[in-house]
Amino acid sequence: MGRTDVGSRFSAKAQSYEKYALVQNQMATGLFEMVKESTCTTNVRHMLEIGCGTGGLTCLARKHFQEASYQAIDVASGMLQKAKERLAKLHLSCSFLQEDAEDWVWRQPAGSQDLILSGACFQWFTQPERTLRGLYRLLRPEGNLFFSTFGSATFCELHDSFAYAHASLGEPNVRHGLYLIDASEWSEMLGRAGFRDIRVTSQKVILTYPTVMDFLHAVKAVGANASHDQTGGLGRRKLMLEMMRSYERIYGSEQGVPVTYEIVYVHGKRSV
């Protein structure tokens, strides 16, 4: 899944994103509370948000850090437009830029940021450890990085159901969706990038959808439907039907089907 594809897909879903991004909105609130508890506003003059999406976290942070310069970047033009409109309605100022963060960070002046934030974005990085080093480079001494992302337990029911479906069709198992990094790996990568005072916490949130199809529709509506499975046509349809039957049989109840999201919150500080 190329980064251009990611940007195009999220742009196309900018209109439906807010309605379905329930967990992402919860992540924005949780991350902001973490930032508030750990950061003195007077120490933040320049701040950067990576992957601002439609501006949920941007609004919270911009209201709190009123005196700081605030720059927000995203790879998806449609998301940026929604974020601009959202902040304009609240009369909040922010500099928005369409960029691929993984390349952009290396073109910016070193030591230029006091605070870097990111909500539900880092799971899309193709070179997460290299990008963490780039973000470390951007921070001033004692500067802070805060981000939330999805942990490896996310969609565990879906992955189990696909495994059952592949087995029942006599096929080798294929990963469906992103390869997600677990909390301990993020901690290790931050350490190798030079960060200190590293804090990584995770929590599981379980949502219930009426059917598996409703769940898949919600994932598609936020632009997060990526897969390493490249099969198509009739074979793909048979697999999807078998997966949904397995999901309903194993996990379904009168209330519907459960979907696990693992939210990972991360903080690291640049050394003096």
Coordinates of C-alpha atoms in Angstrom, one line a residue, residues 27-242:
M27 CA -7.9 8.6 20.9
A28 CA -7.7 12.3 20.3
T29 CA -9.3 13.1 23.6
G30 CA -7.1 10.6 25.5
L31 CA -3.9 11.9 23.9
F32 CA -4.8 15.5 24.6
E33 CA -5.4 14.7 28.3
M34 CA -2.0 13.1 28.4
V35 CA -0.4 16.2 26.8
K36 CA -2.2 18.6 29.2
E37 CA -1.0 16.7 32.2
S38 CA 2.6 16.6 31.1
T39 CA 3.2 19.9 29.3
C40 CA 3.4 23.4 30.5
T41 CA 1.9 25.8 28.0
T42 CA 4.6 28.5 28.6
N43 CA 7.3 26.1 27.4
V44 CA 5.6 25.6 24.0
R45 CA 6.3 28.2 21.4
H46 CA 6.4 26.0 18.3
M47 CA 4.3 22.9 17.8
L48 CA 3.7 20.5 15.0
E49 CA 0.9 17.9 14.4
I50 CA 1.5 14.9 12.1
G51 CA -1.5 13.5 10.3
C52 CA -4.1 16.0 11.5
G53 CA -7.0 14.3 9.6
T54 CA -10.2 16.3 10.0
G55 CA -8.8 18.3 12.9
G56 CA -10.2 16.7 16.0
L57 CA -7.0 16.8 17.9
T58 CA -6.0 20.0 16.3
C59 CA -9.0 21.9 17.8
L60 CA -8.3 20.6 21.3
A61 CA -4.6 21.4 21.1
R62 CA -5.0 24.8 19.4
K63 CA -7.4 26.0 22.1
H64 CA -5.1 25.0 24.9
F65 CA -1.8 26.2 23.4
Q66 CA -3.1 29.6 22.3
E67 CA 0.3 31.4 22.2
A68 CA 2.2 28.8 20.2
S69 CA 2.7 28.7 16.5
Y70 CA 0.9 25.6 15.2
Q71 CA 1.6 23.7 12.1
A72 CA -0.5 20.7 11.0
I73 CA 0.4 18.4 8.1
D74 CA -1.5 15.6 6.4
V75 CA -1.0 13.6 3.3
A76 CA -4.7 13.8 2.3
S77 CA -6.0 17.0 0.8
G78 CA -9.6 16.2 1.5
M79 CA -8.8 15.7 5.2
L80 CA -6.9 19.0 5.3
Q81 CA -9.8 20.9 3.8
K82 CA -12.2 19.5 6.5
A83 CA -9.7 20.5 9.2
K84 CA -9.4 24.0 7.8
E85 CA -13.2 24.4 7.8
R86 CA -13.5 23.1 11.3
L87 CA -10.9 25.4 12.8
A88 CA -12.2 28.4 10.8
K89 CA -15.7 27.9 12.4
L90 CA -14.1 28.1 15.8
H91 CA -11.9 31.1 14.8
L92 CA -8.8 29.1 15.5
S93 CA -5.6 29.8 13.6
C94 CA -3.3 27.0 12.2
S95 CA -0.9 26.6 9.4
F96 CA -2.0 23.6 7.3
L97 CA 0.3 21.8 4.8
Q98 CA -0.2 18.8 2.6
E99 CA 2.9 16.6 3.0
D100 CA 4.1 13.1 3.5
A101 CA 5.5 13.3 7.0
E102 CA 8.1 10.6 6.5
D103 CA 9.9 12.6 3.9
W104 CA 9.0 16.1 5.1
V105 CA 10.6 15.8 8.6
W106 CA 14.1 15.5 7.0
R107 CA 13.7 18.7 5.1
Q108 CA 12.9 20.8 8.1
P109 CA 15.3 22.8 10.4
A110 CA 16.6 20.7 13.2
G111 CA 15.6 21.8 16.7
S112 CA 12.6 23.8 15.4
Q113 CA 9.8 22.3 17.5
D114 CA 8.9 22.3 21.2
L115 CA 6.0 19.8 20.9
I116 CA 5.0 17.3 18.3
L117 CA 1.6 15.6 18.4
S118 CA 0.0 12.9 16.3
G119 CA -3.3 11.0 16.7
A120 CA -4.0 7.7 14.9
C121 CA -1.5 8.2 12.2
F122 CA 1.8 6.4 12.9
Q123 CA 0.4 3.0 12.0
W124 CA 0.6 4.1 8.4
F125 CA 4.3 4.8 8.4
T126 CA 6.3 2.6 6.1
Q127 CA 9.6 3.5 7.9
P128 CA 8.5 4.1 11.5
E129 CA 11.9 3.9 13.2
R130 CA 13.6 6.2 10.7
T131 CA 10.7 8.7 11.0
L132 CA 11.0 8.7 14.8
R133 CA 14.7 9.7 14.4
G134 CA 13.5 12.5 12.1
L135 CA 11.0 13.7 14.7
Y136 CA 13.7 13.5 17.4
R137 CA 15.8 15.7 15.1
L138 CA 13.1 18.3 14.9
L139 CA 12.6 18.7 18.6
R140 CA 14.4 21.2 20.7
P141 CA 16.2 20.0 23.8
E142 CA 13.6 18.9 26.4
G143 CA 11.0 18.9 23.6
N144 CA 8.2 16.3 23.7
L145 CA 6.6 13.9 21.3
F146 CA 3.2 12.5 22.0
F147 CA 1.3 10.2 19.7
S148 CA -1.5 7.6 19.7
T149 CA -1.7 4.6 17.4
F150 CA -3.3 1.2 17.0
G151 CA -1.7 -1.8 18.7
S152 CA -1.3 -5.3 17.4
A153 CA -4.4 -6.6 19.2
T154 CA -6.6 -4.4 17.0
F155 CA -9.2 -6.3 15.0
C156 CA -8.1 -9.6 16.5
E157 CA -11.5 -11.1 15.9
L158 CA -11.3 -10.2 12.2
H159 CA -7.8 -11.7 11.8
D160 CA -8.9 -15.0 13.5
S161 CA -12.0 -15.2 11.3
F162 CA -9.9 -14.7 8.1
A163 CA -7.5 -17.4 9.3
Y164 CA -10.5 -19.8 9.8
A165 CA -11.8 -18.8 6.3
H166 CA -8.5 -19.5 4.6
A167 CA -8.2 -22.8 6.3
S168 CA -11.7 -23.9 5.4
L169 CA -11.0 -23.1 1.8
G170 CA -7.7 -24.9 1.8
E171 CA -5.6 -21.8 1.3
P172 CA -2.5 -20.4 3.1
N173 CA -3.4 -17.7 5.6
V174 CA -2.8 -14.1 4.4
R175 CA -2.7 -11.0 6.6
H176 CA -5.7 -8.7 6.0
G177 CA -5.1 -5.1 7.1
L178 CA -2.0 -3.4 8.3
Y179 CA 0.8 -5.0 10.2
L180 CA 0.5 -3.2 13.5
I181 CA 3.4 -2.6 15.9
D182 CA 2.9 -3.5 19.5
A183 CA 3.5 -1.2 22.5
S184 CA 6.9 -2.7 23.5
E185 CA 8.3 -2.3 20.0
W186 CA 7.3 1.3 20.0
S187 CA 9.1 1.8 23.3
E188 CA 12.3 0.1 21.9
M189 CA 12.2 2.2 18.7
L190 CA 11.9 5.4 20.7
G191 CA 14.9 4.4 22.8
R192 CA 17.0 3.7 19.8
A193 CA 16.0 7.0 18.3
G194 CA 17.4 8.8 21.3
F195 CA 14.2 9.6 23.3
R196 CA 14.2 9.4 27.1
D197 CA 11.4 9.5 29.7
I198 CA 9.6 7.1 27.4
R199 CA 6.1 6.2 28.5
V200 CA 3.9 3.7 26.6
T201 CA 0.4 2.7 27.7
S202 CA -2.3 0.7 26.0
Q203 CA -6.0 0.0 26.5
K204 CA -8.5 -2.1 24.7
V205 CA -11.8 -0.7 23.5
I206 CA -14.5 -3.1 22.3
L207 CA -17.3 -1.8 20.0
T208 CA -20.3 -3.8 18.9
Y209 CA -21.7 -3.7 15.4
P210 CA -25.0 -5.2 14.3
T211 CA -23.3 -7.4 11.7
V212 CA -19.8 -8.0 10.3
M213 CA -20.9 -6.1 7.1
D214 CA -21.7 -3.0 9.3
F215 CA -18.2 -3.2 10.8
L216 CA -16.5 -3.5 7.4
H217 CA -18.6 -0.6 6.1
A218 CA -17.4 1.6 9.1
V219 CA -13.8 0.7 8.4
K220 CA -14.1 1.6 4.8
A221 CA -16.0 4.9 5.6
V222 CA -12.9 6.2 7.4
G223 CA -10.5 5.2 4.7
A224 CA -8.7 2.5 6.8
N225 CA -9.3 -0.5 4.6
A226 CA -5.9 -1.7 3.6
S227 CA -4.9 -5.3 3.0
H228 CA -1.9 -7.4 1.9
D229 CA -4.3 -9.8 0.2
Q230 CA -4.2 -9.1 -3.5
T231 CA -6.7 -11.7 -4.7
G232 CA -9.8 -10.6 -6.4
G233 CA -12.9 -11.8 -8.3
L234 CA -14.8 -14.9 -7.3
G235 CA -12.1 -16.2 -5.0
R236 CA -12.2 -13.0 -3.0
R237 CA -16.0 -13.1 -2.7
K238 CA -15.9 -16.7 -1.5
L239 CA -13.2 -15.8 1.1
M240 CA -15.2 -12.8 2.4
L241 CA -18.4 -14.8 2.7
E242 CA -16.6 -17.6 4.6

